[in-house]
XYZ file of C-alpha atoms in Angstrom:
259
model
C -10.458 26.262 -3.558
C -13.370 26.326 -6.615
C -13.786 23.530 -8.626
C -11.609 24.697 -11.948
C -14.273 24.953 -14.065
C -15.199 27.437 -12.717
C -12.321 29.493 -10.799
C -12.924 32.807 -9.447
C -11.267 35.620 -10.591
C -9.482 38.002 -7.337
C -11.868 40.815 -6.508
C -7.740 42.858 -7.076
C -7.693 42.441 -10.360
C -11.653 43.805 -11.726
C -14.033 46.110 -10.417
C -16.318 44.806 -8.906
C -20.022 44.738 -10.687
C -23.385 46.040 -9.455
C -26.047 43.829 -10.029
C -28.421 44.067 -12.565
C -32.630 43.134 -11.714
C -33.703 39.490 -12.665
C -37.048 38.440 -14.589
C -38.885 35.156 -12.903
C -38.161 33.300 -16.563
C -34.162 33.809 -16.030
C -34.183 33.212 -12.562
C -36.723 30.009 -12.281
C -36.657 28.583 -15.503
C -34.320 29.744 -17.792
C -31.955 27.115 -15.820
C -34.445 23.948 -16.111
C -35.016 24.588 -19.987
C -31.152 24.552 -20.728
C -30.890 21.108 -19.081
C -33.249 19.644 -20.558
C -32.008 20.759 -24.357
C -29.202 19.980 -23.790
C -29.725 16.062 -22.678
C -32.645 15.584 -25.333
C -29.991 17.131 -27.544
C -27.544 14.729 -26.684
C -29.451 11.918 -26.701
C -31.182 12.526 -30.370
C -27.330 13.479 -31.751
C -24.601 11.096 -29.700
C -24.085 9.460 -32.998
C -23.078 13.342 -34.526
C -20.337 13.907 -31.963
C -18.445 10.203 -33.067
C -18.795 10.815 -36.640
C -17.079 14.371 -35.991
C -14.588 12.963 -32.922
C -13.795 10.352 -35.799
C -13.315 13.136 -38.553
C -11.411 15.078 -36.149
C -9.218 12.808 -35.226
C -8.169 11.585 -38.675
C -8.403 15.849 -40.373
C -5.767 16.872 -38.096
C -4.340 14.228 -35.178
C -4.618 14.859 -31.133
C -6.396 16.332 -29.636
C -9.961 16.029 -30.193
C -11.284 18.365 -28.538
C -9.795 22.745 -28.221
C -10.096 23.687 -24.444
C -9.721 27.333 -23.525
C -10.393 29.391 -19.822
C -13.627 31.842 -21.302
C -14.854 34.999 -18.733
C -18.449 33.390 -17.161
C -21.495 35.071 -15.088
C -20.461 37.070 -12.530
C -20.384 35.329 -8.876
C -23.332 36.511 -7.434
C -21.190 37.329 -3.898
C -18.108 38.545 -5.363
C -19.239 40.745 -8.007
C -16.417 39.360 -10.247
C -16.973 36.924 -13.035
C -16.139 33.145 -12.980
C -14.004 31.658 -14.974
C -14.368 28.751 -16.564
C -12.876 25.945 -19.597
C -15.300 25.935 -22.866
C -14.529 23.311 -25.077
C -14.533 22.828 -29.068
C -13.986 20.166 -31.721
C -10.528 21.452 -32.747
C -10.484 22.888 -35.890
C -6.233 23.967 -36.884
C -3.848 21.880 -37.333
C -0.269 22.054 -35.361
C 1.703 22.597 -38.563
C 4.759 24.756 -37.829
C 7.255 26.332 -39.865
C 11.358 24.957 -39.704
C 12.412 26.666 -36.179
C 9.126 25.163 -34.305
C 6.907 27.731 -34.468
C 3.269 27.654 -35.538
C 2.260 28.674 -38.441
C -0.103 31.749 -39.190
C -4.026 30.430 -38.336
C -4.775 30.872 -42.048
C -2.489 27.889 -43.068
C -3.230 25.883 -40.214
C -7.115 26.501 -40.479
C -7.439 23.922 -43.684
C -10.583 23.729 -45.745
C -11.831 20.900 -43.064
C -11.572 22.845 -40.024
C -13.179 26.411 -42.324
C -16.524 23.917 -42.815
C -16.226 23.495 -39.273
C -16.419 26.623 -38.377
C -19.046 28.074 -41.218
C -21.363 25.468 -39.963
C -21.142 25.948 -36.098
C -20.268 22.201 -35.826
C -16.821 23.243 -34.068
C -19.083 24.116 -31.511
C -21.476 21.190 -30.487
C -19.155 19.960 -27.048
C -20.155 23.640 -25.776
C -23.337 21.224 -25.457
C -21.172 20.338 -22.352
C -20.766 23.066 -20.952
C -24.799 24.435 -20.861
C -25.428 20.689 -18.992
C -22.586 21.375 -16.659
C -24.407 25.471 -16.010
C -20.841 27.082 -17.693
C -23.278 28.356 -20.334
C -27.015 29.141 -21.507
C -28.630 28.199 -25.164
C -29.155 31.794 -25.535
C -26.591 34.361 -24.496
C -23.967 36.983 -24.575
C -20.973 34.530 -25.987
C -17.895 33.908 -23.849
C -15.100 35.938 -25.271
C -11.270 36.462 -24.053
C -9.699 36.595 -21.443
C -7.786 38.906 -22.933
C -10.666 40.396 -24.939
C -12.292 40.875 -20.627
C -9.949 43.313 -19.764
C -9.845 45.797 -22.568
C -14.218 46.289 -21.733
C -15.411 48.943 -19.930
C -17.498 48.375 -16.826
C -20.299 48.902 -18.429
C -19.678 46.496 -20.841
C -18.718 44.094 -18.477
C -22.287 43.600 -17.476
C -23.234 41.655 -19.908
C -21.539 38.949 -17.769
C -24.019 39.219 -14.567
C -25.691 36.668 -17.670
C -24.642 33.409 -18.052
C -22.931 33.316 -21.505
C -24.744 31.849 -24.216
C -24.159 29.151 -27.359
C -25.541 31.984 -29.786
C -26.939 35.556 -29.290
C -28.258 38.697 -30.659
C -24.780 39.788 -31.789
C -24.539 35.824 -33.782
C -27.632 36.609 -35.516
C -26.744 40.347 -36.073
C -23.548 40.063 -37.735
C -21.785 37.959 -35.863
C -17.980 38.627 -36.504
C -18.527 40.881 -39.228
C -19.664 43.815 -36.910
C -17.643 46.197 -35.173
C -16.537 44.831 -31.098
C -18.610 48.221 -29.904
C -21.644 46.970 -32.008
C -21.535 42.929 -30.970
C -20.994 44.281 -26.592
C -23.941 46.088 -28.074
C -26.096 43.801 -28.618
C -25.010 41.546 -25.413
C -25.871 44.518 -23.282
C -29.600 44.714 -25.096
C -29.869 40.953 -24.710
C -29.662 41.308 -21.277
C -32.374 44.364 -21.081
C -34.700 42.113 -21.268
C -34.387 38.517 -20.983
C -37.579 36.414 -22.213
C -38.301 33.342 -23.700
C -40.480 34.263 -26.623
C -36.519 36.414 -27.225
C -33.992 33.119 -26.186
C -36.492 30.828 -28.856
C -35.922 33.315 -31.945
C -32.715 33.408 -31.367
C -32.446 30.254 -31.077
C -33.736 29.031 -34.630
C -31.947 32.261 -36.251
C -29.160 30.611 -35.182
C -30.270 27.576 -37.303
C -30.906 28.836 -40.041
C -27.355 30.804 -40.213
C -25.127 27.935 -38.953
C -27.129 25.278 -41.509
C -28.711 27.400 -43.944
C -26.442 30.689 -45.112
C -24.008 29.009 -43.339
C -22.239 32.243 -41.818
C -18.603 31.211 -40.989
C -17.052 33.312 -37.596
C -14.178 35.345 -39.536
C -14.309 38.806 -39.424
C -13.848 40.213 -43.151
C -9.503 39.514 -44.610
C -9.075 37.406 -41.416
C -8.810 33.606 -40.839
C -10.278 33.894 -37.226
C -12.310 37.050 -35.408
C -9.537 40.272 -34.207
C -9.248 40.606 -30.143
C -10.780 42.967 -29.005
C -7.531 44.644 -27.559
C -6.085 44.602 -31.157
C -8.468 46.057 -32.518
C -8.928 49.145 -29.649
C -5.102 49.505 -30.677
C -5.360 49.246 -34.416
C -8.391 51.922 -34.557
C -6.121 54.161 -32.000
C -8.525 54.354 -28.441
C -6.291 53.045 -26.623
C -2.269 53.369 -26.679
C 0.425 50.372 -26.804
C 1.004 51.211 -22.545
C -2.561 50.623 -21.676
C -2.472 47.536 -24.007
C 0.685 46.089 -22.317
C -0.636 46.742 -19.019
C -3.725 44.917 -20.051
C -2.554 42.303 -21.433
C -0.700 41.814 -18.346
C -3.554 41.651 -16.503
C -5.137 38.518 -18.560
C -2.616 37.237 -18.573
C -2.101 36.973 -13.924
C -5.848 36.071 -14.256
C -5.366 32.832 -16.571
C -2.337 32.386 -14.348
C -4.650 32.239 -10.707
C -7.447 30.309 -13.496
C -4.399 27.498 -13.832
C -3.424 27.704 -10.083
C -6.539 27.084 -8.327
């Protein structure tokens, strides 16, 4: 039985991915730097976590953390994506209507939640994902499982790299760019992963998060549009394909929840 933090997606669910070549930096240095930098960050900024946790508790109540299964790096032996539990600070309330149903995202995402997302401070708990080995500081952003099942085998190659806190897509438009462009940026990144590129992405991310404060939301949307919803809305897939793959995503999540 696998650790629930890194469950394996069954090979019968998605086509096996072929491995790509990895350079010296990615093989031997990147993970070491992730560990050192995450430990240093937690040591220097532990007080920020305390302050944010108190604010979330006051503004939004419990739970303080938002947790969600996300596709992780492909396992070298199986050729299948792992699924790990991603941590964030909660940014939405649990406000419900008279029937007990959750209100729309744009209503539950108040001023405080919008500030958390615009500043990217809601992402800080992901430092623990980096320390655990689920993620890296720089790499393709971990999308949702229900996004992964709509990706082509070529687009899924992005999962042969450890997912990152930020990546090329995040400094080149984030969620304001089309899904195809976002995934293309990820594929461009993994063609040649090197230290100089990671450093440039890291500092560009800091500038966008804390200077220009670019939010994660697409235009006219409180939260980013799912890949499958985008493909259906733009006519790239029909309703049958959409429904079938959504069921596949639910099956993968069911496996994750029971491992």
